[in-house]
Amino acid sequence: MKEYLLDVPVPRSFSYVKRNIPEVTVEQRERALKATHYNEFAFPAGMLTVDMLSDSGTTAMTDQQWSAMFLGDEAYGRNKGYYVLLDAMRDCFERGDNQKKIINLVRTDCQDIEKMMNEMYLCEYEGGLFNGGAAQLERPNAFLMPQGRAAESILFEIVRKILAVREPGKVFTIPSNGHFDTTEGNIKQMGSVPRNLYNKELLYEVPEGGRYEKNPFKGDMDINKLQQLIDAVGVENIPMIYTTVTNNTICGQAVSMKSIRETAKIAHKYEIPFMLDAARWAENCYFIKMNEEGYRDKSIAEIAKEMFSYCDGFTASLKKDGHANMGGILAFRDKGYFWKKFSDFNEDGSIKTDVGILLKVKQISSYGNDSYGSMSGRDIMALAAGLYECCNFNYLQERVEQCNYLAEGFYKAGVKGVVLPAGGHGVYINMDEFFDGKRGHETFAGEGFSLELIRRYGIRVSELGDYSMEYDLKTPEQQAEVANVVRFAINRSVYSQEHLDYVIAAVKALYEDRESIPNMRIVSGHNLPMRHFHAFLEPYPNEEKIKIEYF
């Protein structure tokens, strides 16, 4: 059969809802910036033209998700969505192509109670990341959360308490290929030291012509650095090892299956739990499929199955690759390294204190009953449907192509510092190179860039460099691991090429006038945990010599 090919992409979706963007003047945005103490998180979203602060929970959900929301069960204990969501995670993270999709029992309004009992309500699962039935009661290992930060919070709080009882006053180190800001903040609050082990030279390498033939997996853990750190601080001082997929802090870069496998091998050699920050698991699977040998013919779900098989537990904000507006998860492998490391046992080997029980108590006391975890029944059903949406190859391809279009658009416009290739959820610009190496760490140049982009053009992005990652509060070793970048996050299924072209034009204009971008200083909240969410800033006066001043 003859194919009639065109030199333009085939449409993949329709949009049925439109939100108008208000017209806002520069003077109005200036007034709002001053009134909100130059904190970009506090700037009113309703005054923006394009909001690229975060892709977390900002998704335009599909018709399948909206329809699933009407099936939400708001029962306080063991709502239908609880069973559906946990099984959707088993489908997407553990079953590969052999998915059960019990969500369809709810979608078809199954009234056969025996069938519902046998296939949904009373199914027993154990040995994986999501125990079911009595096993989830006896050895809880999966904890529904409103978002990833909540999952990290209870994880590190319980781990901190366990370690403090065992070895009071001891300082621990938790390495990663790149801890995100909230992960790092929670680790610091437990009194431990976060370390980011990646190849910075590779990260900032610019490919000829702006495009690699294949993604070089710049987000990989630097295995040599990991081994050196273990040797330096001692195995006994590393309670867990993390890998973030994709590597958000390190410019959203993909992580190869080879790196995940090798990191897990080193961790397990020393019986250290290997954890994933899996907020963007599907996007990472897409990069593996397209760029790593042996995976081209595998589905996203099959690749995810292998990826999660290497970890002993994971946290995830499912507001990202759950394609949903709310949701998160903490899970660990039943009777695996994490469970063995942080549970206490009697002399005969029987369980004395199950870490899962401790986590469940904290979950219930902080986020509500374990079957909803601070989410409404509607949120749960939208998330369950969204997990399947993220396994859709065409959706992932379109999303990554949007990121590439923006990154290559910056590059072609002559903007220095664009990190290439683009990640799966956004585009990053190296502020050191953007400003020709002329601005020191005390100027928070990336924050000045972000705020000026709001003031002039109504575009909000996220500074993820010297200011957010707290360069001035780190040790020299940690400072060397900071990527001084600004992120342009692309909301899932929201923006068109028109939006991206506007952003490219704005950044090009700002780059050409970069000498006029103000330097910023912190005037309140310098030492607050995760300070970028609530600190106050102000521009340095033009005539004042740049110096560090904290109040």
mmCIF file with all atom_site columns, N, CA and C in Angstrom, residues 479-501:
data_model
loop_
_atom_site.group_PDB
_atom_site.id
_atom_site.type_symbol
_atom_site.label_atom_id
_atom_site.label_alt_id
_atom_site.label_comp_id
_atom_site.label_asym_id
_atom_site.label_entity_id
_atom_site.label_seq_id
_atom_site.pdbx_PDB_ins_code
_atom_site.Cartn_x
_atom_site.Cartn_y
_atom_site.Cartn_z
_atom_site.occupancy
_atom_site.B_iso_or_equiv
_atom_site.pdbx_formal_charge
_atom_site.auth_seq_id
_atom_site.auth_comp_id
_atom_site.auth_asym_id
_atom_site.auth_atom_id
_atom_site.pdbx_PDB_model_num
ATOM 1  N N  . GLN A 1 479 ? 30.122 22.600 46.770 1.00 0.00 ? 479 GLN A N  1
ATOM 2  C CA . GLN A 1 479 ? 30.050 23.730 45.847 1.00 0.00 ? 479 GLN A CA 1
ATOM 3  C C  . GLN A 1 479 ? 30.465 23.321 44.436 1.00 0.00 ? 479 GLN A C  1
ATOM 4  N N  . ALA A 1 480 ? 31.456 22.460 44.352 1.00 0.00 ? 480 ALA A N  1
ATOM 5  C CA . ALA A 1 480 ? 31.917 22.000 43.039 1.00 0.00 ? 480 ALA A CA 1
ATOM 6  C C  . ALA A 1 480 ? 30.860 21.174 42.321 1.00 0.00 ? 480 ALA A C  1
ATOM 7  N N  . GLU A 1 481 ? 29.883 20.672 43.075 1.00 0.00 ? 481 GLU A N  1
ATOM 8  C CA . GLU A 1 481 ? 28.841 19.824 42.504 1.00 0.00 ? 481 GLU A CA 1
ATOM 9  C C  . GLU A 1 481 ? 27.588 20.598 42.096 1.00 0.00 ? 481 GLU A C  1
ATOM 10 N N  . VAL A 1 482 ? 27.579 21.915 42.304 1.00 0.00 ? 482 VAL A N  1
ATOM 11 C CA . VAL A 1 482 ? 26.422 22.740 41.953 1.00 0.00 ? 482 VAL A CA 1
ATOM 12 C C  . VAL A 1 482 ? 26.467 23.093 40.470 1.00 0.00 ? 482 VAL A C  1
ATOM 13 N N  . ALA A 1 483 ? 25.368 22.878 39.786 1.00 0.00 ? 483 ALA A N  1
ATOM 14 C CA . ALA A 1 483 ? 25.208 23.346 38.408 1.00 0.00 ? 483 ALA A CA 1
ATOM 15 C C  . ALA A 1 483 ? 24.431 24.661 38.485 1.00 0.00 ? 483 ALA A C  1
ATOM 16 N N  . ASN A 1 484 ? 25.068 25.764 38.155 1.00 0.00 ? 484 ASN A N  1
ATOM 17 C CA . ASN A 1 484 ? 24.460 27.085 38.309 1.00 0.00 ? 484 ASN A CA 1
ATOM 18 C C  . ASN A 1 484 ? 23.572 27.382 37.100 1.00 0.00 ? 484 ASN A C  1
ATOM 19 N N  . VAL A 1 485 ? 22.351 26.872 37.144 1.00 0.00 ? 485 VAL A N  1
ATOM 20 C CA . VAL A 1 485 ? 21.481 26.908 35.969 1.00 0.00 ? 485 VAL A CA 1
ATOM 21 C C  . VAL A 1 485 ? 20.111 27.498 36.295 1.00 0.00 ? 485 VAL A C  1
ATOM 22 N N  . VAL A 1 486 ? 19.412 27.848 35.233 1.00 0.00 ? 486 VAL A N  1
ATOM 23 C CA . VAL A 1 486 ? 18.002 28.239 35.296 1.00 0.00 ? 486 VAL A CA 1
ATOM 24 C C  . VAL A 1 486 ? 17.224 27.254 34.431 1.00 0.00 ? 486 VAL A C  1
ATOM 25 N N  . ARG A 1 487 ? 16.060 26.820 34.913 1.00 0.00 ? 487 ARG A N  1
ATOM 26 C CA . ARG A 1 487 ? 15.256 25.808 34.212 1.00 0.00 ? 487 ARG A CA 1
ATOM 27 C C  . ARG A 1 487 ? 13.989 26.400 33.617 1.00 0.00 ? 487 ARG A C  1
ATOM 28 N N  . PHE A 1 488 ? 13.723 26.040 32.370 1.00 0.00 ? 488 PHE A N  1
ATOM 29 C CA . PHE A 1 488 ? 12.469 26.343 31.694 1.00 0.00 ? 488 PHE A CA 1
ATOM 30 C C  . PHE A 1 488 ? 11.663 25.044 31.647 1.00 0.00 ? 488 PHE A C  1
ATOM 31 N N  . ALA A 1 489 ? 10.801 24.823 32.634 1.00 0.00 ? 489 ALA A N  1
ATOM 32 C CA . ALA A 1 489 ? 10.007 23.598 32.665 1.00 0.00 ? 489 ALA A CA 1
ATOM 33 C C  . ALA A 1 489 ? 8.832  23.724 31.705 1.00 0.00 ? 489 ALA A C  1
ATOM 34 N N  . ILE A 1 490 ? 8.549  22.648 30.984 1.00 0.00 ? 490 ILE A N  1
ATOM 35 C CA . ILE A 1 490 ? 7.451  22.645 30.020 1.00 0.00 ? 490 ILE A CA 1
ATOM 36 C C  . ILE A 1 490 ? 6.293  21.835 30.577 1.00 0.00 ? 490 ILE A C  1
ATOM 37 N N  . ASN A 1 491 ? 5.180  22.506 30.815 1.00 0.00 ? 491 ASN A N  1
ATOM 38 C CA . ASN A 1 491 ? 4.011  21.839 31.366 1.00 0.00 ? 491 ASN A CA 1
ATOM 39 C C  . ASN A 1 491 ? 3.471  20.809 30.382 1.00 0.00 ? 491 ASN A C  1
ATOM 40 N N  . ARG A 1 492 ? 3.103  19.654 30.885 1.00 0.00 ? 492 ARG A N  1
ATOM 41 C CA . ARG A 1 492 ? 2.641  18.567 30.026 1.00 0.00 ? 492 ARG A CA 1
ATOM 42 C C  . ARG A 1 492 ? 1.338  18.925 29.302 1.00 0.00 ? 492 ARG A C  1
ATOM 43 N N  . SER A 1 493 ? 1.384  18.809 27.986 1.00 0.00 ? 493 SER A N  1
ATOM 44 C CA . SER A 1 493 ? 0.191  18.949 27.139 1.00 0.00 ? 493 SER A CA 1
ATOM 45 C C  . SER A 1 493 ? -0.464 20.326 27.254 1.00 0.00 ? 493 SER A C  1
ATOM 46 N N  . VAL A 1 494 ? 0.327  21.366 27.551 1.00 0.00 ? 494 VAL A N  1
ATOM 47 C CA . VAL A 1 494 ? -0.226 22.707 27.760 1.00 0.00 ? 494 VAL A CA 1
ATOM 48 C C  . VAL A 1 494 ? 0.197  23.686 26.668 1.00 0.00 ? 494 VAL A C  1
ATOM 49 N N  . TYR A 1 495 ? 1.489  23.714 26.340 1.00 0.00 ? 495 TYR A N  1
ATOM 50 C CA . TYR A 1 495 ? 2.009  24.780 25.496 1.00 0.00 ? 495 TYR A CA 1
ATOM 51 C C  . TYR A 1 495 ? 2.105  24.378 24.024 1.00 0.00 ? 495 TYR A C  1
ATOM 52 N N  . SER A 1 496 ? 1.905  25.375 23.167 1.00 0.00 ? 496 SER A N  1
ATOM 53 C CA . SER A 1 496 ? 2.018  25.197 21.722 1.00 0.00 ? 496 SER A CA 1
ATOM 54 C C  . SER A 1 496 ? 3.339  25.789 21.251 1.00 0.00 ? 496 SER A C  1
ATOM 55 N N  . GLN A 1 497 ? 3.617  25.641 19.971 1.00 0.00 ? 497 GLN A N  1
ATOM 56 C CA . GLN A 1 497 ? 4.831  26.227 19.409 1.00 0.00 ? 497 GLN A CA 1
ATOM 57 C C  . GLN A 1 497 ? 4.819  27.744 19.555 1.00 0.00 ? 497 GLN A C  1
ATOM 58 N N  . GLU A 1 498 ? 3.632  28.347 19.529 1.00 0.00 ? 498 GLU A N  1
ATOM 59 C CA . GLU A 1 498 ? 3.510  29.793 19.703 1.00 0.00 ? 498 GLU A CA 1
ATOM 60 C C  . GLU A 1 498 ? 4.102  30.239 21.031 1.00 0.00 ? 498 GLU A C  1
ATOM 61 N N  . HIS A 1 499 ? 3.824  29.494 22.102 1.00 0.00 ? 499 HIS A N  1
ATOM 62 C CA . HIS A 1 499 ? 4.378  29.824 23.413 1.00 0.00 ? 499 HIS A CA 1
ATOM 63 C C  . HIS A 1 499 ? 5.909  29.702 23.399 1.00 0.00 ? 499 HIS A C  1
ATOM 64 N N  . LEU A 1 500 ? 6.399  28.616 22.797 1.00 0.00 ? 500 LEU A N  1
ATOM 65 C CA . LEU A 1 500 ? 7.841  28.381 22.796 1.00 0.00 ? 500 LEU A CA 1
ATOM 66 C C  . LEU A 1 500 ? 8.568  29.428 21.966 1.00 0.00 ? 500 LEU A C  1
ATOM 67 N N  . ASP A 1 501 ? 7.987  29.831 20.852 1.00 0.00 ? 501 ASP A N  1
ATOM 68 C CA . ASP A 1 501 ? 8.606  30.874 20.023 1.00 0.00 ? 501 ASP A CA 1
ATOM 69 C C  . ASP A 1 501 ? 8.683  32.203 20.784 1.00 0.00 ? 501 ASP A C  1
#
